[in-house]
Coordinates of C-alpha atoms in Angstrom, one line a residue:
M1 CA 0.0 0.0 0.0
P2 CA 1.2 3.5 -0.6
R3 CA 3.1 5.3 2.0
A4 CA 1.0 7.7 3.9
H5 CA 2.1 11.2 4.6
C6 CA 3.1 11.6 8.2
K7 CA 2.0 14.5 10.4
K8 CA 4.6 16.8 12.0
T9 CA 5.2 15.9 15.6
P10 CA 4.6 19.0 17.8
G11 CA 7.8 20.4 19.2
R12 CA 10.1 18.6 16.8
H13 CA 12.1 20.2 13.9
R14 CA 14.1 19.0 11.1
K15 CA 17.8 19.1 11.7
P16 CA 19.1 22.3 10.2
N17 CA 21.9 22.1 7.6
S18 CA 24.8 24.5 7.5
L19 CA 23.2 26.9 5.0
S20 CA 20.0 27.4 6.8
L21 CA 21.9 27.8 10.1
A22 CA 24.0 30.6 8.6
W23 CA 20.9 32.4 7.2
R24 CA 19.1 32.3 10.5
T25 CA 22.1 33.5 12.4
T26 CA 22.8 36.4 10.0
G27 CA 19.2 37.3 9.7
G28 CA 18.8 37.4 13.4
V29 CA 21.8 39.7 13.7
V30 CA 20.5 42.1 11.0
V31 CA 17.0 42.1 12.4
G32 CA 18.3 42.7 15.9
A33 CA 20.5 45.5 14.7
A34 CA 17.5 47.1 13.0
V35 CA 15.5 46.9 16.1
L36 CA 18.3 48.3 18.2
G37 CA 18.9 51.1 15.7
T38 CA 15.2 52.1 15.7
A39 CA 15.2 52.2 19.5
A40 CA 18.3 54.3 19.6
A41 CA 16.9 56.7 17.0
T42 CA 13.7 57.0 19.1
A43 CA 15.7 57.7 22.2
N44 CA 17.8 60.3 20.4
A45 CA 14.7 62.0 19.1
S46 CA 13.3 62.3 22.6
V47 CA 16.2 64.4 23.7
L48 CA 16.8 66.7 20.6
P49 CA 16.3 70.4 21.3
F50 CA 13.0 72.0 20.1
G51 CA 13.1 72.8 16.4
S52 CA 15.9 70.3 15.5
T53 CA 15.4 67.9 12.6
P54 CA 15.8 64.3 13.8
V55 CA 17.9 61.9 11.7
S56 CA 15.8 59.4 9.9
S57 CA 16.3 56.0 11.3
A58 CA 15.7 54.4 8.0
A59 CA 18.5 56.6 6.5
A60 CA 20.8 55.6 9.3
D61 CA 20.3 51.9 8.6
L62 CA 21.0 52.1 4.9
A63 CA 24.2 50.6 3.7
P64 CA 26.8 53.0 2.3
G65 CA 26.3 53.8 -1.3
L66 CA 22.5 53.2 -1.4
T67 CA 19.7 55.7 -1.6
A68 CA 16.3 55.5 0.1
R69 CA 14.9 53.4 -2.8
G70 CA 18.0 51.2 -3.0
A71 CA 19.4 52.8 -6.1
P72 CA 23.1 53.6 -6.2
S73 CA 24.0 57.0 -4.8
G74 CA 25.6 58.0 -8.1
R75 CA 22.2 57.8 -9.9
T76 CA 19.1 59.8 -9.3
S77 CA 15.8 58.1 -8.8
G78 CA 13.9 61.1 -10.2
R79 CA 14.0 64.6 -11.6
T80 CA 16.4 66.9 -9.7
S81 CA 15.9 70.6 -9.0
G82 CA 19.4 71.6 -9.9
P83 CA 22.7 70.4 -11.4
A84 CA 24.6 67.5 -9.8
S85 CA 27.3 69.9 -8.6
G86 CA 24.9 71.3 -6.0
K87 CA 25.2 74.9 -7.2
A88 CA 22.0 76.9 -7.5
P89 CA 20.9 77.3 -11.2
K90 CA 21.5 80.7 -12.7
P91 CA 18.3 82.7 -13.1
T92 CA 17.1 82.9 -16.6
A93 CA 16.2 86.5 -17.6
S94 CA 12.8 86.6 -19.1
K95 CA 12.4 88.6 -22.2
A96 CA 10.0 91.5 -22.0
P97 CA 7.3 91.3 -24.6
A98 CA 8.1 93.5 -27.6
A99 CA 6.3 96.8 -27.6
K100 CA 3.7 97.1 -30.2
R101 CA 4.5 99.5 -32.9
D102 CA 2.2 102.5 -32.9
A103 CA 0.3 102.4 -36.1
R104 CA -0.5 106.1 -35.9
P105 CA 1.5 108.5 -38.1
E106 CA 4.3 110.4 -36.4
Q107 CA 3.2 113.8 -35.2
P108 CA 4.8 116.8 -36.9
R109 CA 7.5 118.6 -34.9
A110 CA 6.5 121.8 -33.3
K111 CA 7.3 124.9 -35.4
T112 CA 10.2 127.0 -34.3
S113 CA 9.5 130.4 -32.7
E114 CA 11.1 132.1 -35.7
K115 CA 8.7 130.4 -38.1
A116 CA 5.7 131.1 -35.8
A117 CA 6.7 134.8 -35.6
A118 CA 7.1 135.0 -39.4
K119 CA 3.7 133.5 -39.9
S120 CA 2.1 136.0 -37.4
R121 CA 3.4 139.1 -39.3
P122 CA 0.7 141.0 -41.1
T123 CA 0.8 141.5 -44.9
A124 CA 1.1 144.8 -46.7
A125 CA -2.5 144.3 -47.9
Q126 CA -3.8 144.1 -44.4
A127 CA -2.0 147.3 -43.4
I128 CA -3.4 149.1 -46.5
R129 CA -6.9 147.8 -45.9
L130 CA -7.0 149.1 -42.3
A131 CA -5.6 152.5 -43.4
R132 CA -8.2 152.8 -46.2
S133 CA -11.0 151.9 -43.7
Q134 CA -10.3 155.2 -41.9
V135 CA -10.8 157.4 -45.0
G136 CA -13.3 160.1 -44.2
I137 CA -12.5 160.6 -40.5
E138 CA -12.0 164.4 -40.0
E139 CA -10.9 166.7 -37.2
D140 CA -13.5 168.0 -34.9
G141 CA -14.0 171.7 -34.3
G142 CA -10.9 171.8 -32.0
G143 CA -8.6 170.2 -34.5
E144 CA -8.6 166.9 -32.7
T145 CA -9.1 163.3 -33.8
K146 CA -9.1 159.8 -32.3
F147 CA -5.5 159.3 -33.6
Q148 CA -4.2 162.2 -31.4
E149 CA -6.2 161.0 -28.4
W150 CA -4.8 157.5 -28.8
Y151 CA -1.2 158.7 -29.1
M152 CA -1.4 160.7 -26.0
T153 CA -2.2 157.5 -24.0
T154 CA 0.9 155.6 -25.2
S155 CA 4.2 155.3 -23.4
R156 CA 5.8 156.4 -26.7
A157 CA 4.2 159.8 -26.3
R158 CA 6.0 160.3 -23.1
E159 CA 9.3 159.3 -24.7
T160 CA 8.9 161.7 -27.6
L161 CA 7.8 164.4 -25.2
A162 CA 11.0 164.0 -23.2
R163 CA 12.9 164.2 -26.5
D164 CA 11.1 167.2 -28.1
G165 CA 9.8 169.1 -25.1
G166 CA 6.4 170.7 -24.7
S167 CA 3.4 169.2 -22.9
L168 CA 1.4 166.1 -23.3
D169 CA -1.8 168.1 -24.0
G170 CA 0.1 169.8 -26.9
Y171 CA -0.4 166.6 -29.0
G172 CA -4.2 167.1 -28.8
D173 CA -4.2 169.6 -31.6
A174 CA -0.8 169.0 -33.3
N175 CA -0.3 167.8 -36.8
W176 CA -1.4 164.2 -36.8
C177 CA -0.2 162.6 -40.1
D178 CA 2.5 160.6 -38.3
M179 CA 0.2 159.7 -35.4
F180 CA -2.2 158.2 -38.0
V181 CA 0.6 156.0 -39.5
S182 CA 1.7 155.0 -36.0
W183 CA -1.9 154.1 -35.1
V184 CA -2.2 151.8 -38.1
G185 CA 1.0 150.0 -37.1
E186 CA -0.2 149.5 -33.5
Q187 CA -3.6 148.2 -34.6
I188 CA -2.1 145.4 -36.7
G189 CA 0.4 144.5 -34.0
F190 CA 3.4 145.7 -36.0
S191 CA 4.7 148.8 -34.2
E192 CA 8.2 147.3 -34.1
Q193 CA 8.3 147.4 -37.9
V194 CA 6.1 150.4 -38.7
G195 CA 7.5 152.6 -36.0
S196 CA 5.7 155.1 -33.7
D197 CA 6.3 158.8 -33.6
A198 CA 4.7 162.2 -33.9
W199 CA 7.6 163.9 -35.7
T200 CA 8.1 162.9 -39.3
V201 CA 11.9 163.7 -39.4
A202 CA 12.6 161.4 -36.4
H203 CA 10.5 158.7 -37.9
A204 CA 12.4 158.7 -41.2
R205 CA 15.7 158.6 -39.3
W206 CA 14.4 155.5 -37.4
F207 CA 14.0 153.6 -40.6
Q208 CA 17.4 154.7 -41.8
E209 CA 19.0 153.5 -38.5
H210 CA 17.3 150.1 -38.9
G211 CA 18.5 149.6 -42.5
R212 CA 15.0 149.7 -44.0
W213 CA 15.1 152.9 -46.0
G214 CA 15.1 153.4 -49.8
T215 CA 13.7 155.2 -52.9
E216 CA 11.5 152.5 -54.5
P217 CA 7.7 152.7 -53.8
R218 CA 6.2 149.5 -52.6
P219 CA 2.7 148.7 -51.4
G220 CA 2.5 149.3 -47.6
A221 CA 5.7 151.3 -47.5
I222 CA 5.8 154.5 -45.3
V223 CA 6.3 157.4 -47.6
F224 CA 7.9 160.7 -46.5
F225 CA 7.3 164.0 -48.4
A226 CA 9.0 167.4 -48.7
W227 CA 6.7 169.8 -50.6
D228 CA 9.6 171.9 -51.8
G229 CA 11.3 168.9 -53.4
G230 CA 14.0 168.6 -50.9
E231 CA 15.9 165.4 -50.8
S232 CA 17.2 165.5 -47.2
V233 CA 15.5 163.8 -44.3
D234 CA 15.6 167.2 -42.5
D235 CA 13.3 168.6 -45.2
I236 CA 10.5 166.1 -44.5
E237 CA 7.1 167.7 -43.7
H238 CA 4.5 165.0 -44.2
V239 CA 4.0 161.2 -44.2
G240 CA 1.6 158.6 -45.5
M241 CA 1.3 155.0 -46.6
V242 CA 1.8 153.8 -50.2
V243 CA -1.2 151.9 -51.7
E244 CA 0.4 151.3 -55.1
K245 CA 2.6 152.7 -57.7
V246 CA 0.5 154.2 -60.5
D247 CA 3.3 154.9 -62.9
D248 CA 6.9 155.9 -62.9
G249 CA 6.1 159.4 -61.6
T250 CA 3.0 158.8 -59.5
I251 CA 2.0 156.9 -56.4
E252 CA -1.4 156.4 -54.7
T253 CA -1.3 156.8 -50.9
V254 CA -3.5 156.9 -47.8
E255 CA -2.7 159.9 -45.6
G256 CA -3.8 161.3 -42.3
N257 CA -4.1 165.1 -41.8
A258 CA -4.6 165.6 -45.6
D259 CA -6.9 168.5 -45.8
N260 CA -7.7 167.9 -42.1
A261 CA -8.9 164.3 -42.7
V262 CA -7.9 160.8 -43.7
R263 CA -7.8 160.7 -47.5
V264 CA -6.6 158.7 -50.5
K265 CA -4.2 160.8 -52.6
E266 CA -2.2 160.6 -55.8
R267 CA 1.2 162.2 -55.3
S268 CA 4.1 162.9 -57.6
T269 CA 7.3 161.2 -56.8
D270 CA 9.1 164.5 -57.2
V271 CA 8.0 165.4 -53.7
V272 CA 9.1 162.1 -52.1
V273 CA 12.2 162.1 -50.0
G274 CA 12.2 158.3 -49.4
Y275 CA 10.4 155.3 -48.1
G276 CA 10.5 153.2 -45.0
Y277 CA 9.9 149.5 -45.4
P278 CA 8.2 147.4 -42.7
D279 CA 9.0 143.7 -43.0
Y280 CA 5.6 142.5 -43.9
R281 CA 4.8 138.9 -44.5
S282 CA 4.8 138.2 -48.2

């Protein structure tokens, strides 16, 4: 009959061979060492100061050259946060987004003050138009006009009074041809070019001193007369504004104090001493 399997007798063991004995002995030592290491780590953790980081018992039990997962220490088990040398990675400068190009056309540059001043200058036609608009104004019964009254209120009147003598009230009934021309210059904002005076001789000299004096009639020019045909500035007796050149021997003018009023006249160039030229805008 077949041999029956025998039951293990309680309390009895097979005789161990040399290999199993060595394993049991070594394993016991390793297990014992692990238990003792754990106990020691626990004891150390209990006496560490507050805030200290305890050493991991598992890390203390690892064999040299092994990582926590058993991989060799020379290899990494996952992605690292920096290079193997341990140096912090250099920060990478992020590029700023390129500025969007403005699609609007470039604005024109501001005009220079010189160009702005040139553009603001009046034209000769504007001066003539204003002068002609006063035609027909006459002296009142006392020989006075608005042009004399205006001149008496200006600072220039006090300057010419200091130069020529007399009294301020004396301008009230004085010859006013030059005051009329000065008024036109002031009304168009061009006194620095037309000049301002009550004495025709001094006014002509002012044009000479500024290099704007000549003998050619031009529209808007200030014309100075000497009735006896004199050619010297000292001979000047009257002043007006040129409207146009009629022909080689005749000019048309607008004049104040011509027959005690503002009038348009045709004059022979034989009685003209010279012309002053305001720098009008062309």
